[in-house]
Amino acid sequence: MEDEIFRISRNPIRAKALKELALDRLDDIKNEKKPYKIIGEYYEIIKELITALMYSNGLKTLSHKALIYYLEKNYKEFTKQEIILADDLRKLRNDIIYYGKKVSEDFLINNESLIKAIIDKLIKLLNKII
């Protein structure tokens, strides 16, 4: 997995832009009612925030799996449960986009507070470095 992560020049401008995009998405979720769309957006937010972390550290990947791997290996403030949930969101988002899967509201009810905790941690990390 590490071979899918490569060094680039640090890019705090791009990191900040991705953070702002994620914050806009987070604000837009408030108006969404369909659970599968909310889950897809939560994943996109997490993906953009991890990507912003990588840009701020001079790293890049084209692999969504490698994003989660990077977070797990480099940021110990995330619990195993949070890492597993982030990866579950990645898989659900793929099922939604590529297979038209509709996710039940139960998944959202049971996991939304932890999803928001992951997002809050990512935002706090980014606020410290950009």
PDB file of C-alpha atoms in Angstrom:
ATOM      1  CA  MET A   1       0.000   0.000   0.000  1.00  0.00           C
ATOM      2  CA  GLU A   2       2.879   2.358   0.774  1.00  0.00           C
ATOM      3  CA  ASP A   3       4.027   2.090  -2.851  1.00  0.00           C
ATOM      4  CA  GLU A   4       0.782   3.855  -3.843  1.00  0.00           C
ATOM      5  CA  ILE A   5       1.746   6.938  -1.817  1.00  0.00           C
ATOM      6  CA  PHE A   6       4.369   9.184  -3.324  1.00  0.00           C
ATOM      7  CA  ARG A   7       6.213  12.381  -2.458  1.00  0.00           C
ATOM      8  CA  ILE A   8       5.310  15.710  -4.015  1.00  0.00           C
ATOM      9  CA  SER A   9       6.017  19.297  -3.069  1.00  0.00           C
ATOM     10  CA  ARG A  10       4.034  20.468  -0.058  1.00  0.00           C
ATOM     11  CA  ASN A  11       0.974  22.314  -1.265  1.00  0.00           C
ATOM     12  CA  PRO A  12      -0.781  24.179   1.564  1.00  0.00           C
ATOM     13  CA  ILE A  13      -2.838  26.196  -0.945  1.00  0.00           C
ATOM     14  CA  ARG A  14      -4.380  23.047  -2.418  1.00  0.00           C
ATOM     15  CA  ALA A  15      -4.794  21.590   1.093  1.00  0.00           C
ATOM     16  CA  LYS A  16      -6.706  24.674   2.207  1.00  0.00           C
ATOM     17  CA  ALA A  17      -8.897  24.612  -0.916  1.00  0.00           C
ATOM     18  CA  LEU A  18      -9.792  20.956  -0.302  1.00  0.00           C
ATOM     19  CA  LYS A  19     -10.590  21.705   3.329  1.00  0.00           C
ATOM     20  CA  GLU A  20     -12.907  24.525   2.269  1.00  0.00           C
ATOM     21  CA  LEU A  21     -14.611  22.268  -0.279  1.00  0.00           C
ATOM     22  CA  ALA A  22     -15.158  19.642   2.427  1.00  0.00           C
ATOM     23  CA  LEU A  23     -16.633  22.267   4.754  1.00  0.00           C
ATOM     24  CA  ASP A  24     -19.008  23.379   1.996  1.00  0.00           C
ATOM     25  CA  ARG A  25     -20.118  19.776   1.496  1.00  0.00           C
ATOM     26  CA  LEU A  26     -20.640  19.403   5.230  1.00  0.00           C
ATOM     27  CA  ASP A  27     -22.879  22.461   5.212  1.00  0.00           C
ATOM     28  CA  ASP A  28     -24.830  21.156   2.197  1.00  0.00           C
ATOM     29  CA  ILE A  29     -25.593  17.814   3.895  1.00  0.00           C
ATOM     30  CA  LYS A  30     -27.954  19.607   6.265  1.00  0.00           C
ATOM     31  CA  ASN A  31     -30.495  19.895   3.441  1.00  0.00           C
ATOM     32  CA  GLU A  32     -30.205  16.304   2.203  1.00  0.00           C
ATOM     33  CA  LYS A  33     -32.799  13.711   3.203  1.00  0.00           C
ATOM     34  CA  LYS A  34     -31.722  10.556   1.347  1.00  0.00           C
ATOM     35  CA  PRO A  35     -29.413   8.380   3.478  1.00  0.00           C
ATOM     36  CA  TYR A  36     -27.404   7.054   0.532  1.00  0.00           C
ATOM     37  CA  LYS A  37     -26.619  10.600  -0.620  1.00  0.00           C
ATOM     38  CA  ILE A  38     -25.651  11.682   2.889  1.00  0.00           C
ATOM     39  CA  ILE A  39     -23.336   8.669   3.268  1.00  0.00           C
ATOM     40  CA  GLY A  40     -21.741   9.373  -0.106  1.00  0.00           C
ATOM     41  CA  GLU A  41     -21.150  12.979   0.873  1.00  0.00           C
ATOM     42  CA  TYR A  42     -19.683  12.010   4.245  1.00  0.00           C
ATOM     43  CA  TYR A  43     -17.182   9.795   2.459  1.00  0.00           C
ATOM     44  CA  GLU A  44     -16.306  12.573  -0.004  1.00  0.00           C
ATOM     45  CA  ILE A  45     -15.732  14.945   2.926  1.00  0.00           C
ATOM     46  CA  ILE A  46     -13.434  12.475   4.679  1.00  0.00           C
ATOM     47  CA  LYS A  47     -11.597  11.751   1.422  1.00  0.00           C
ATOM     48  CA  GLU A  48     -11.038  15.451   0.743  1.00  0.00           C
ATOM     49  CA  LEU A  49      -9.831  16.120   4.287  1.00  0.00           C
ATOM     50  CA  ILE A  50      -7.352  13.217   4.210  1.00  0.00           C
ATOM     51  CA  THR A  51      -6.162  14.358   0.782  1.00  0.00           C
ATOM     52  CA  ALA A  52      -5.673  17.851   2.231  1.00  0.00           C
ATOM     53  CA  LEU A  53      -3.565  16.353   5.034  1.00  0.00           C
ATOM     54  CA  MET A  54      -1.467  14.549   2.472  1.00  0.00           C
ATOM     55  CA  TYR A  55      -0.924  17.688   0.367  1.00  0.00           C
ATOM     56  CA  SER A  56       0.078  19.627   3.461  1.00  0.00           C
ATOM     57  CA  ASN A  57       2.646  16.906   4.204  1.00  0.00           C
ATOM     58  CA  GLY A  58       3.948  16.694   0.638  1.00  0.00           C
ATOM     59  CA  LEU A  59       2.302  13.382  -0.250  1.00  0.00           C
ATOM     60  CA  LYS A  60      -0.217  12.140  -2.784  1.00  0.00           C
ATOM     61  CA  THR A  61      -2.066   9.001  -3.777  1.00  0.00           C
ATOM     62  CA  LEU A  62      -4.569   8.089  -6.461  1.00  0.00           C
ATOM     63  CA  SER A  63      -5.923   5.201  -4.389  1.00  0.00           C
ATOM     64  CA  HIS A  64      -8.858   5.621  -2.034  1.00  0.00           C
ATOM     65  CA  LYS A  65      -7.665   2.575  -0.078  1.00  0.00           C
ATOM     66  CA  ALA A  66      -4.267   4.201   0.351  1.00  0.00           C
ATOM     67  CA  LEU A  67      -5.924   7.322   1.815  1.00  0.00           C
ATOM     68  CA  ILE A  68      -7.395   5.262   4.637  1.00  0.00           C
ATOM     69  CA  TYR A  69      -4.108   3.373   5.054  1.00  0.00           C
ATOM     70  CA  TYR A  70      -2.228   6.686   5.291  1.00  0.00           C
ATOM     71  CA  LEU A  71      -4.590   7.937   7.983  1.00  0.00           C
ATOM     72  CA  GLU A  72      -4.269   4.727   9.981  1.00  0.00           C
ATOM     73  CA  LYS A  73      -0.464   4.614   9.804  1.00  0.00           C
ATOM     74  CA  ASN A  74       0.254   8.296  10.431  1.00  0.00           C
ATOM     75  CA  TYR A  75      -2.429   9.615  12.771  1.00  0.00           C
ATOM     76  CA  LYS A  76      -2.741   7.562  15.934  1.00  0.00           C
ATOM     77  CA  GLU A  77      -5.481   9.832  17.278  1.00  0.00           C
ATOM     78  CA  PHE A  78      -7.905   7.796  15.153  1.00  0.00           C
ATOM     79  CA  THR A  79      -9.210   4.636  16.771  1.00  0.00           C
ATOM     80  CA  LYS A  80      -9.384   1.311  14.989  1.00  0.00           C
ATOM     81  CA  GLN A  81     -13.180   1.675  14.980  1.00  0.00           C
ATOM     82  CA  GLU A  82     -12.899   5.051  13.218  1.00  0.00           C
ATOM     83  CA  ILE A  83     -10.514   3.648  10.605  1.00  0.00           C
ATOM     84  CA  ILE A  84     -12.827   0.703   9.954  1.00  0.00           C
ATOM     85  CA  LEU A  85     -15.814   3.044   9.618  1.00  0.00           C
ATOM     86  CA  ALA A  86     -13.934   5.306   7.183  1.00  0.00           C
ATOM     87  CA  ASP A  87     -13.111   2.226   5.093  1.00  0.00           C
ATOM     88  CA  ASP A  88     -16.714   1.011   5.317  1.00  0.00           C
ATOM     89  CA  LEU A  89     -17.819   4.409   3.997  1.00  0.00           C
ATOM     90  CA  ARG A  90     -15.379   4.019   1.104  1.00  0.00           C
ATOM     91  CA  LYS A  91     -16.881   0.657   0.216  1.00  0.00           C
ATOM     92  CA  LEU A  92     -20.460   1.893   0.618  1.00  0.00           C
ATOM     93  CA  ARG A  93     -19.769   4.895  -1.578  1.00  0.00           C
ATOM     94  CA  ASN A  94     -18.434   2.568  -4.289  1.00  0.00           C
ATOM     95  CA  ASP A  95     -21.527   0.379  -4.005  1.00  0.00           C
ATOM     96  CA  ILE A  96     -23.748   3.451  -4.256  1.00  0.00           C
ATOM     97  CA  ILE A  97     -21.957   4.960  -7.251  1.00  0.00           C
ATOM     98  CA  TYR A  98     -21.154   1.836  -9.244  1.00  0.00           C
ATOM     99  CA  TYR A  99     -23.994  -0.519  -8.314  1.00  0.00           C
ATOM    100  CA  GLY A 100     -26.851   1.793  -7.354  1.00  0.00           C
ATOM    101  CA  LYS A 101     -27.028   0.416  -3.829  1.00  0.00           C
ATOM    102  CA  LYS A 102     -29.444   2.211  -1.530  1.00  0.00           C
ATOM    103  CA  VAL A 103     -28.175   2.328   2.020  1.00  0.00           C
ATOM    104  CA  SER A 104     -30.660   2.046   4.850  1.00  0.00           C
ATOM    105  CA  GLU A 105     -31.295   4.865   7.250  1.00  0.00           C
ATOM    106  CA  ASP A 106     -30.257   2.504  10.064  1.00  0.00           C
ATOM    107  CA  PHE A 107     -26.611   2.637   8.983  1.00  0.00           C
ATOM    108  CA  LEU A 108     -26.712   6.414   9.187  1.00  0.00           C
ATOM    109  CA  ILE A 109     -28.530   6.439  12.541  1.00  0.00           C
ATOM    110  CA  ASN A 110     -26.033   3.984  14.026  1.00  0.00           C
ATOM    111  CA  ASN A 111     -22.869   5.627  12.665  1.00  0.00           C
ATOM    112  CA  GLU A 112     -23.457   9.330  12.082  1.00  0.00           C
ATOM    113  CA  SER A 113     -22.046  10.515  15.408  1.00  0.00           C
ATOM    114  CA  LEU A 114     -18.800   8.584  14.828  1.00  0.00           C
ATOM    115  CA  ILE A 115     -18.603   9.830  11.226  1.00  0.00           C
ATOM    116  CA  LYS A 116     -18.914  13.393  12.514  1.00  0.00           C
ATOM    117  CA  ALA A 117     -16.199  12.689  15.107  1.00  0.00           C
ATOM    118  CA  ILE A 118     -13.835  11.531  12.350  1.00  0.00           C
ATOM    119  CA  ILE A 119     -14.564  14.679  10.350  1.00  0.00           C
ATOM    120  CA  ASP A 120     -14.053  16.899  13.410  1.00  0.00           C
ATOM    121  CA  LYS A 121     -10.676  15.277  14.139  1.00  0.00           C
ATOM    122  CA  LEU A 122      -9.559  15.756  10.540  1.00  0.00           C
ATOM    123  CA  ILE A 123     -10.597  19.422  10.560  1.00  0.00           C
ATOM    124  CA  LYS A 124      -8.752  20.035  13.840  1.00  0.00           C
ATOM    125  CA  LEU A 125      -5.600  18.403  12.451  1.00  0.00           C
ATOM    126  CA  LEU A 126      -5.775  20.567   9.343  1.00  0.00           C
ATOM    127  CA  ASN A 127      -6.420  23.725  11.338  1.00  0.00           C
ATOM    128  CA  LYS A 128      -3.129  23.113  13.148  1.00  0.00           C
ATOM    129  CA  ILE A 129      -1.050  22.779   9.990  1.00  0.00           C
ATOM    130  CA  ILE A 130      -2.625  25.050   7.351  1.00  0.00           C
TER     131      ILE A 130
END
